[in-house]
Each structure stands twice: as C-alpha cells, then as structure tokens.
Short mmCIF file of N, CA and C in Angstrom, two decimals:
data_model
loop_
_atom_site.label_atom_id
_atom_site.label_comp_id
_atom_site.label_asym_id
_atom_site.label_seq_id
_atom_site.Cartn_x
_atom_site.Cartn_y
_atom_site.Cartn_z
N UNK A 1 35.64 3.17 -9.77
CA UNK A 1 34.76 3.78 -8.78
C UNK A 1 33.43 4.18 -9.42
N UNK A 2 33.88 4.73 -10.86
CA UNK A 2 32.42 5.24 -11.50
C UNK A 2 30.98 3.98 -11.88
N UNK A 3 31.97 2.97 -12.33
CA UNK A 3 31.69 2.00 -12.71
C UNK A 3 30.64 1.04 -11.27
N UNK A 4 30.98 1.08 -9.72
CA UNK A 4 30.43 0.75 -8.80
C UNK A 4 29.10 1.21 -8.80
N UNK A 5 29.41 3.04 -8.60
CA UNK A 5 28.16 3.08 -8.42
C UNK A 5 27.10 3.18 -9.56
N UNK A 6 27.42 3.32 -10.49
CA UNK A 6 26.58 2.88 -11.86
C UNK A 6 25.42 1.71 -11.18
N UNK A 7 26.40 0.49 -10.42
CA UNK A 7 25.81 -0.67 -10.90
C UNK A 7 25.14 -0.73 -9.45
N UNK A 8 25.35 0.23 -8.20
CA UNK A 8 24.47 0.15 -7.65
C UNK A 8 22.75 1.32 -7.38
N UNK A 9 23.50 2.13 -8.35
CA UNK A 9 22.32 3.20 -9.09
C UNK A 9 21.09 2.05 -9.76
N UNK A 10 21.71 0.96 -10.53
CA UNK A 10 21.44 -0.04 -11.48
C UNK A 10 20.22 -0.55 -10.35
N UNK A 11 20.75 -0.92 -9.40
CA UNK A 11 19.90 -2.32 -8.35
C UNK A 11 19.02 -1.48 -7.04
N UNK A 12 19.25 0.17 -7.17
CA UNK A 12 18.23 0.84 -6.50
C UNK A 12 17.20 1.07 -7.61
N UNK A 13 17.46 1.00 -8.67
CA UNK A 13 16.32 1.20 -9.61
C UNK A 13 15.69 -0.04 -9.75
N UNK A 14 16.11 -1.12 -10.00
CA UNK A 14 15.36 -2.53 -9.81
C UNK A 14 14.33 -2.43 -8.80
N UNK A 15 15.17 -2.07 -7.41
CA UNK A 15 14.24 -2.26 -6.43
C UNK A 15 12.75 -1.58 -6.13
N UNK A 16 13.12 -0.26 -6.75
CA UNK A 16 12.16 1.06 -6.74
C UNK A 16 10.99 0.21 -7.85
N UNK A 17 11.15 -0.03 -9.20
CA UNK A 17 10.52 -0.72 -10.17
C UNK A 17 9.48 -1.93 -9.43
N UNK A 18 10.45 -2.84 -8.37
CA UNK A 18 9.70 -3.85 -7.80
C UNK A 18 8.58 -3.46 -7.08
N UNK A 19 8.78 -2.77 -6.02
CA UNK A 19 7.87 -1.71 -5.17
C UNK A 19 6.95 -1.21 -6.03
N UNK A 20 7.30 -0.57 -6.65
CA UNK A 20 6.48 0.54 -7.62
C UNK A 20 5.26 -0.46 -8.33
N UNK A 21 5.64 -1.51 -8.81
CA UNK A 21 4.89 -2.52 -9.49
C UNK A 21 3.77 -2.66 -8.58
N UNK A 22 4.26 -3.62 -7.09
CA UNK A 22 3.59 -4.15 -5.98
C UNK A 22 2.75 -2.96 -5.77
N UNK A 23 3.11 -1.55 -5.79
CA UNK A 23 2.10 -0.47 -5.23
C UNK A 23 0.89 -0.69 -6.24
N UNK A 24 0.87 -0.52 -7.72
CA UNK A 24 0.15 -0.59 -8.39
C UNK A 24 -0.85 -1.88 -8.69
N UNK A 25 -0.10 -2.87 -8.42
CA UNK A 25 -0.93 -4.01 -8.30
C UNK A 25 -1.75 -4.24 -7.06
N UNK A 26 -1.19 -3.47 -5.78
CA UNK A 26 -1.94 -3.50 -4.92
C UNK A 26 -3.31 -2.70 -5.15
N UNK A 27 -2.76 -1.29 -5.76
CA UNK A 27 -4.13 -0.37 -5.47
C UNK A 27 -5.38 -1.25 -6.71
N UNK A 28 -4.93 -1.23 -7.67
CA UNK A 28 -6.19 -2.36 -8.46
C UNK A 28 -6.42 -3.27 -7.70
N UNK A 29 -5.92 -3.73 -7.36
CA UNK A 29 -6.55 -5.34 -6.52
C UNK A 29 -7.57 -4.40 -5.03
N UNK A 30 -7.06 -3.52 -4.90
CA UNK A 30 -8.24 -2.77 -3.79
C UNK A 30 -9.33 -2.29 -4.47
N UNK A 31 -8.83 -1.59 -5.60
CA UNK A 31 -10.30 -1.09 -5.93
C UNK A 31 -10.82 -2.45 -6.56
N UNK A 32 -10.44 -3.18 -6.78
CA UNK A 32 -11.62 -4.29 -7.66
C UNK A 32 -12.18 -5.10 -6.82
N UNK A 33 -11.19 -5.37 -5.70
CA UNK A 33 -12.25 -6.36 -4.25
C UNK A 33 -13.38 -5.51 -3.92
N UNK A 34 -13.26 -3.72 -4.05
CA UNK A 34 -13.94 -2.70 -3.21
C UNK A 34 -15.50 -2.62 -4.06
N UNK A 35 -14.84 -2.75 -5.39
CA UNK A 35 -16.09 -2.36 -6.43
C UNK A 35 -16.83 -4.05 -6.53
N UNK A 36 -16.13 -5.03 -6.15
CA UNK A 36 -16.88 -6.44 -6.24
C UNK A 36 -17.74 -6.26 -5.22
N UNK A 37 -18.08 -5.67 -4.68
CA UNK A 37 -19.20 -6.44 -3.62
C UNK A 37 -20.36 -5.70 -4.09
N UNK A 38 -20.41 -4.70 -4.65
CA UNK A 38 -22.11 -4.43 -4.52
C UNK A 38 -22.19 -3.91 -6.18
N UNK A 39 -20.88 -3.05 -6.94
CA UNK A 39 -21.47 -2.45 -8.32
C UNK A 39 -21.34 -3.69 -9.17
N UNK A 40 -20.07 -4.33 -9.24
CA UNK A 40 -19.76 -4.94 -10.14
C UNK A 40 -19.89 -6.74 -9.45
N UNK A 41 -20.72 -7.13 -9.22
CA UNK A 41 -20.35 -8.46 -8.64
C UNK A 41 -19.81 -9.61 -9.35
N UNK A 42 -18.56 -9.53 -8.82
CA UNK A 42 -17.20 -10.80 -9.59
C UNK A 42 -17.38 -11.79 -8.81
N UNK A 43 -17.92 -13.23 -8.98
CA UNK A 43 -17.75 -14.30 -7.91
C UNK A 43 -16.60 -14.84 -7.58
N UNK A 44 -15.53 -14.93 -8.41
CA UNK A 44 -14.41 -15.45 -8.19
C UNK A 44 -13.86 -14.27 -6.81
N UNK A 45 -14.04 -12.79 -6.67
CA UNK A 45 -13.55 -12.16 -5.66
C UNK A 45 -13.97 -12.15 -4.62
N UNK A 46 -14.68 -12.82 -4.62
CA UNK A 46 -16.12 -12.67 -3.58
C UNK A 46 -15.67 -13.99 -2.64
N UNK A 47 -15.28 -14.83 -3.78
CA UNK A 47 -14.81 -16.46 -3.00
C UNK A 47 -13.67 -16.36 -2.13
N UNK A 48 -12.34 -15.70 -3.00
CA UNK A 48 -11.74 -15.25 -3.11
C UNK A 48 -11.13 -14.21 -1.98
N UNK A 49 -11.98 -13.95 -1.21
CA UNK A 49 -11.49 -12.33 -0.76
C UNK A 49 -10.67 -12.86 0.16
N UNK A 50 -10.64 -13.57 1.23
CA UNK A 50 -9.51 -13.50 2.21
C UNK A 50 -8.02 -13.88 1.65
N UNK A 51 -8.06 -14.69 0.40
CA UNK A 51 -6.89 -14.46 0.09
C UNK A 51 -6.51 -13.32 -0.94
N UNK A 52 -7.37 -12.92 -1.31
CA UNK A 52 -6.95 -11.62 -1.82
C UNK A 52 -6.57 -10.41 -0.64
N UNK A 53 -6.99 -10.60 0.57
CA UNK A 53 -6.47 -9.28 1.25
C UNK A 53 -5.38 -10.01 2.05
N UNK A 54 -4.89 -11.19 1.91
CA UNK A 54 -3.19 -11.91 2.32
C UNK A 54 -2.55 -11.29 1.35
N UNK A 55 -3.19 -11.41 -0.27
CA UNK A 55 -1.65 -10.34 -0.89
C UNK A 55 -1.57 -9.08 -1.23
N UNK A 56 -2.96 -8.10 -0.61
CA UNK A 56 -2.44 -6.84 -0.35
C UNK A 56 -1.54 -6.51 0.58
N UNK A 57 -1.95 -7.22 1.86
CA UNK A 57 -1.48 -7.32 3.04
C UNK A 57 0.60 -7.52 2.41
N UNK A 58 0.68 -8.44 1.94
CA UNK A 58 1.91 -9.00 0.99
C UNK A 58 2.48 -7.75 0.24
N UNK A 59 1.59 -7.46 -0.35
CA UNK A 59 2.19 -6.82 -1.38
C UNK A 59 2.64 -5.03 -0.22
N UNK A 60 1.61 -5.13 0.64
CA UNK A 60 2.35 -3.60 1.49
C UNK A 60 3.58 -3.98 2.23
N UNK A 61 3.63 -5.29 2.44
CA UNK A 61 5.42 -5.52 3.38
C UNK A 61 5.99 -4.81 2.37
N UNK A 62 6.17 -5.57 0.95
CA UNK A 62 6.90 -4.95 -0.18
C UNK A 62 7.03 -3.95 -0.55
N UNK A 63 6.35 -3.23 -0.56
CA UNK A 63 5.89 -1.53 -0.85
C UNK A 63 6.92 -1.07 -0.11
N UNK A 64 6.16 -1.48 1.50
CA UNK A 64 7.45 -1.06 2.85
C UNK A 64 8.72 -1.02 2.78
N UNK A 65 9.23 -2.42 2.33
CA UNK A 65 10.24 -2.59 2.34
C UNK A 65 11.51 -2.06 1.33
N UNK A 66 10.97 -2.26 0.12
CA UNK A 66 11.12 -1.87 -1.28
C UNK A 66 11.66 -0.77 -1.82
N UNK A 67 10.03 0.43 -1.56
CA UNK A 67 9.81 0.97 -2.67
C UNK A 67 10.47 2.51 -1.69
N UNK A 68 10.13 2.75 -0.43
CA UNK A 68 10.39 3.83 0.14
C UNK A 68 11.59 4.41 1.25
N UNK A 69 12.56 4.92 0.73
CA UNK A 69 14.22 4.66 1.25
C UNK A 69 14.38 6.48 1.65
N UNK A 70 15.36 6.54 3.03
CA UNK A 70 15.85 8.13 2.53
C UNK A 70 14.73 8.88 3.03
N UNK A 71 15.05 10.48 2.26
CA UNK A 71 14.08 11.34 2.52
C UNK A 71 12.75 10.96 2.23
N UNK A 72 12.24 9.95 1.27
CA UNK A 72 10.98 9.82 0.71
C UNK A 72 10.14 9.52 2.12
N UNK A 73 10.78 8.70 3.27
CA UNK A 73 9.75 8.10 3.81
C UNK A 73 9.37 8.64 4.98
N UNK A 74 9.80 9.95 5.07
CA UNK A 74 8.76 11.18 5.33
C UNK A 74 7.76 11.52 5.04
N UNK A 75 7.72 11.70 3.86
CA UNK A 75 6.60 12.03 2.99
C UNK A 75 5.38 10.79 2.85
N UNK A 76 5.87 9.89 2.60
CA UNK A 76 5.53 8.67 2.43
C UNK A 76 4.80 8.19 3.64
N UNK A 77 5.62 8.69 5.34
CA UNK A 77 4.91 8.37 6.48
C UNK A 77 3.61 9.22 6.35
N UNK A 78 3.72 10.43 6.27
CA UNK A 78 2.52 11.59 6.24
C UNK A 78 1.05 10.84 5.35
N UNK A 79 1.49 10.73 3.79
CA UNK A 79 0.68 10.44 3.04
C UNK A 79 -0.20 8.92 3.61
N UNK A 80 0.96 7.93 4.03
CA UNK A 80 0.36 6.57 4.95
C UNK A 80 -0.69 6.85 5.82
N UNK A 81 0.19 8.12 6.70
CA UNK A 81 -0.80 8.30 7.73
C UNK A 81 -2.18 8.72 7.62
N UNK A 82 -2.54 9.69 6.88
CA UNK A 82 -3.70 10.64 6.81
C UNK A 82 -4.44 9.36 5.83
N UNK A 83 -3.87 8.73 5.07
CA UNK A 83 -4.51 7.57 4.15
C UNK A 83 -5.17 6.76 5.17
N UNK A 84 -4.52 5.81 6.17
CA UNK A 84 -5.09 5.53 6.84
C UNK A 84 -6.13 5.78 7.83
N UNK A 85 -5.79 7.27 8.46
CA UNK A 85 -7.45 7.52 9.37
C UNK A 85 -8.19 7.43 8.40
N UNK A 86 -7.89 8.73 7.39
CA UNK A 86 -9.08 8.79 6.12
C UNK A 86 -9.93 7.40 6.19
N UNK A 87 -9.13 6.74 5.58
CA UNK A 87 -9.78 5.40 5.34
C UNK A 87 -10.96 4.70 6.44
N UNK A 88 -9.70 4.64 7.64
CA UNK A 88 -10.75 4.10 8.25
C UNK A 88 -12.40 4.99 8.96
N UNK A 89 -11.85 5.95 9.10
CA UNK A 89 -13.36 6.75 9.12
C UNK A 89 -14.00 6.83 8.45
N UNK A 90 -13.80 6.75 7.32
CA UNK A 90 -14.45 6.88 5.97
C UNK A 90 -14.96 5.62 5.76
N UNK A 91 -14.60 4.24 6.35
CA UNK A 91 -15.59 2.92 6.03
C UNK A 91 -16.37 3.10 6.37
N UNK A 92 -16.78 3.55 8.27
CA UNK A 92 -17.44 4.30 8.89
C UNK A 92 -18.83 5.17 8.68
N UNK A 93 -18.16 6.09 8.22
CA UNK A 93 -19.20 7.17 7.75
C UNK A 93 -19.72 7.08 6.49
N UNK A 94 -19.05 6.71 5.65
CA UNK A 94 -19.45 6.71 3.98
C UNK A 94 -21.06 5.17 3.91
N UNK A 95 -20.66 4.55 4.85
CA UNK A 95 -21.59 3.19 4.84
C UNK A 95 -22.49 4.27 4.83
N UNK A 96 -23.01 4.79 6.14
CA UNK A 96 -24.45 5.16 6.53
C UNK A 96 -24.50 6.84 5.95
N UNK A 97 -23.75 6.93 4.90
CA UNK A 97 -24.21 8.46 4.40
C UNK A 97 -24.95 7.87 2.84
N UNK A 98 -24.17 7.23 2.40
CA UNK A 98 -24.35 6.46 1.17
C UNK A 98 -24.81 5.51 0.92
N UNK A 99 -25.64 4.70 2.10
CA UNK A 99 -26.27 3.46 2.11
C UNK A 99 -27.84 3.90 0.96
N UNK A 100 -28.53 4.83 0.76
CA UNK A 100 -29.20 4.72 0.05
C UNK A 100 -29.46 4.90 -1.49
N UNK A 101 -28.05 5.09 -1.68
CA UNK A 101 -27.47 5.26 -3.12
C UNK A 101 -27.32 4.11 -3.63
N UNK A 102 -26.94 2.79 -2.70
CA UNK A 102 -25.99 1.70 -2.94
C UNK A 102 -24.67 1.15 -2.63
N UNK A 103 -24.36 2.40 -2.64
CA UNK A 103 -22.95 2.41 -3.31
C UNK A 103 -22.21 2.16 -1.45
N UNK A 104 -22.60 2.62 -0.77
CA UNK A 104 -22.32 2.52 0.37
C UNK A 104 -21.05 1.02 0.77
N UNK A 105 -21.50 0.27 0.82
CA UNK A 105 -20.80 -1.23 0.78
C UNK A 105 -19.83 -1.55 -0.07
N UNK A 106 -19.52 -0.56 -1.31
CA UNK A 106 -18.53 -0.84 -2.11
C UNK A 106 -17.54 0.10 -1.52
N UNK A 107 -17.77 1.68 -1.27
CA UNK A 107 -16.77 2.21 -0.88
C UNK A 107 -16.66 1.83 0.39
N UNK A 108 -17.09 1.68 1.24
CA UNK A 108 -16.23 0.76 2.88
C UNK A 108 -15.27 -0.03 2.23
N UNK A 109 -15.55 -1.23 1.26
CA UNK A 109 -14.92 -1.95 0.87
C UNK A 109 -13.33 -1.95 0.69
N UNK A 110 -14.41 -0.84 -0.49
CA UNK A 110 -12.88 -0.30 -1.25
C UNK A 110 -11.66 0.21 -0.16
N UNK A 111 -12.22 0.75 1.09
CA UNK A 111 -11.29 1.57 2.17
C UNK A 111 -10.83 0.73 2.74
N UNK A 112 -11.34 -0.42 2.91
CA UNK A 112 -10.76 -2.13 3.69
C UNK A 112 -9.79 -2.27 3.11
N UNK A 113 -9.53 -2.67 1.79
CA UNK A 113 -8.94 -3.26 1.09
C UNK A 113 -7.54 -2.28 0.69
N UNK A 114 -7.80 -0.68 0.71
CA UNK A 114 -6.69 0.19 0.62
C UNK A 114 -6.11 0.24 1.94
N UNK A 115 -6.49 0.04 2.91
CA UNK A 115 -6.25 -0.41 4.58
C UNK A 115 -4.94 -1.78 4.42
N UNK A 116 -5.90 -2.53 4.10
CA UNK A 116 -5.07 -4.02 3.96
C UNK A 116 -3.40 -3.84 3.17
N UNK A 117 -3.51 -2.90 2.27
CA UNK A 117 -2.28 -2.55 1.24
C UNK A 117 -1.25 -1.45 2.60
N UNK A 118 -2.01 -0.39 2.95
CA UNK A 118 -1.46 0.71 3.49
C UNK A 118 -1.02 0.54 4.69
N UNK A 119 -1.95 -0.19 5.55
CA UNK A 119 -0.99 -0.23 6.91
C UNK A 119 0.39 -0.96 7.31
N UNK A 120 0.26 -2.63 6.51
CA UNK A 120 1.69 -2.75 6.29
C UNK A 120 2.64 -1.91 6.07
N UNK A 121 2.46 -1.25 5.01
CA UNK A 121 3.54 -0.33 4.67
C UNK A 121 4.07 0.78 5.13
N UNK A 122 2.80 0.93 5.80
CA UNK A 122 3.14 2.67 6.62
C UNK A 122 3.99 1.82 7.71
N UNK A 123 3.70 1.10 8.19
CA UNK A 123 4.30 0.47 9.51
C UNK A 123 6.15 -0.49 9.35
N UNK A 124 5.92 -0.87 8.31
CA UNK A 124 7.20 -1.07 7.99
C UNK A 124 7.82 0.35 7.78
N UNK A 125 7.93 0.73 7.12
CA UNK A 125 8.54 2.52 6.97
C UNK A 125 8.80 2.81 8.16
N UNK A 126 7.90 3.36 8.71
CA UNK A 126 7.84 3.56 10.36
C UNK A 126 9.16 2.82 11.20
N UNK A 127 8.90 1.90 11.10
CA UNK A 127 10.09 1.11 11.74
C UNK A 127 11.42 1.27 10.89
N UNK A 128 11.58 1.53 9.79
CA UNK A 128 12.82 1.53 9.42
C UNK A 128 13.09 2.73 9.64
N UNK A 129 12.17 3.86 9.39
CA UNK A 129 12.95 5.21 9.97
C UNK A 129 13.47 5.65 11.31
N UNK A 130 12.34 4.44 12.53
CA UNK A 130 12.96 4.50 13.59
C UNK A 130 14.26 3.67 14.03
N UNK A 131 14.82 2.89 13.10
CA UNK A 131 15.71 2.28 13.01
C UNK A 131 17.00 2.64 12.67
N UNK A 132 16.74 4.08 11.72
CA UNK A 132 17.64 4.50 10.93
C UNK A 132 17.83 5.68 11.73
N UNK A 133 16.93 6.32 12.48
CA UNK A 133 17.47 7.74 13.65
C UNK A 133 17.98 7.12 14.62
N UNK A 134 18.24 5.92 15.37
CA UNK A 134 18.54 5.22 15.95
C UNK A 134 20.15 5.02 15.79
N UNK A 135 20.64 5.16 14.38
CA UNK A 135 21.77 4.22 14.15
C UNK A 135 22.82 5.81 14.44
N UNK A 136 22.12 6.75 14.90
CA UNK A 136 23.65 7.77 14.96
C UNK A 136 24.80 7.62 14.92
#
C-alpha cells in the first residue's frame, strides 16, 4: 500500500515539474516577444511572432492542465483572473501613458503575450473546477 502511493506521489511530481517548466518557458517567451518589438529588436521574433503566441497559447493548455490540481486552483483562478484584466487594461492604458518614453509598444506587448500564456490556463482551470463541484 505504502509502496502505491510512493509511486503515485512519484507521477504527481512529474506532472507538477512538467507544468512548472511550461509556466516558465512560457513567461520568458512573453517577456522576450514583449521586449522584441521596440527595446530590443530580435528579427527572428518579429518573423516569428504568430507562431510564437501558438506556443504560449500551447504551453497555457499545459499549465491548465498540468500544473494546477486541488485546492491550488483557487488561488490560481484569483491570481489568473486579476492577471488577466490587469493585463488587458494595461495594453490599453500603458500604450498612451508611455508612448513618449518609447517604451509604450513593448509593454502592451509584453501584456499580449502574458494574455496569450494566461487565458488558456485560467480557462482550463476554470473548467476543471467546474467539473470537479459538479461531480458530488
């Protein structure tokens, strides 16, 4: 019996690791599409970008699916959520507060691209928790 759940302690930690990875590879791949367009201009991201926001987009199913089980995805819905308005108001407003700095066009960017990672995931979650109050 001890020995079972060892080995499925074993393959919730795999899974958490997989997620956990995909989260981190997602958020770099946001900030570097975000910072390519106006500070740092990378041409390959620039060429690049729509399939780079297919595997944020990718990489948040995974996140979703993955990384957030249980009590976490409470917390996890909250943090999704407020991430997301944030974000998107903040492409919004940050353009035309910060357009004469520069910098304006990179942080929208950057909020696109944390968008592209976050809403998958909040939305998968979402559905599995309504799936899981469901199963009384």
């Amino acid at each position: 019996m001890l020995n079972v759940k060892k080995r499925k302690m074993v393959i919730k930690s795999r899974e958490n690791s997989v997620g956990a990875k995909a989260f981190l590879i997602g958020v770099v791949l946001a900030v570097a599409i975000g910072l390519s367009t106006t500070l740092i201009p990378i041409p390959a991201l620039a060429t690049y970008s729509a399939q780079i926001y297919a595997i944020l987009v990718i990489l948040g199913l995974i996140v979703g699916f993955m990384n957030v089980a249980g009590r976490d995805s409470q917390t996890f819905l909250w943090a999704g959520a407020v991430l997301v308005v944030v974000s998107k108001f903040g492409m919004e407003s940050v353009t035309g507060s910060l357009i004469g700095i520069g910098i304006g066009d990179a942080v929208s960017s950057t909020f696109a691209a944390l968008l592209a990672l976050f809403v998958p995931a909040t939305i998968i979650v979402a559905l599995k928790t309504v799936f899981s109050i469901s199963k009384i």
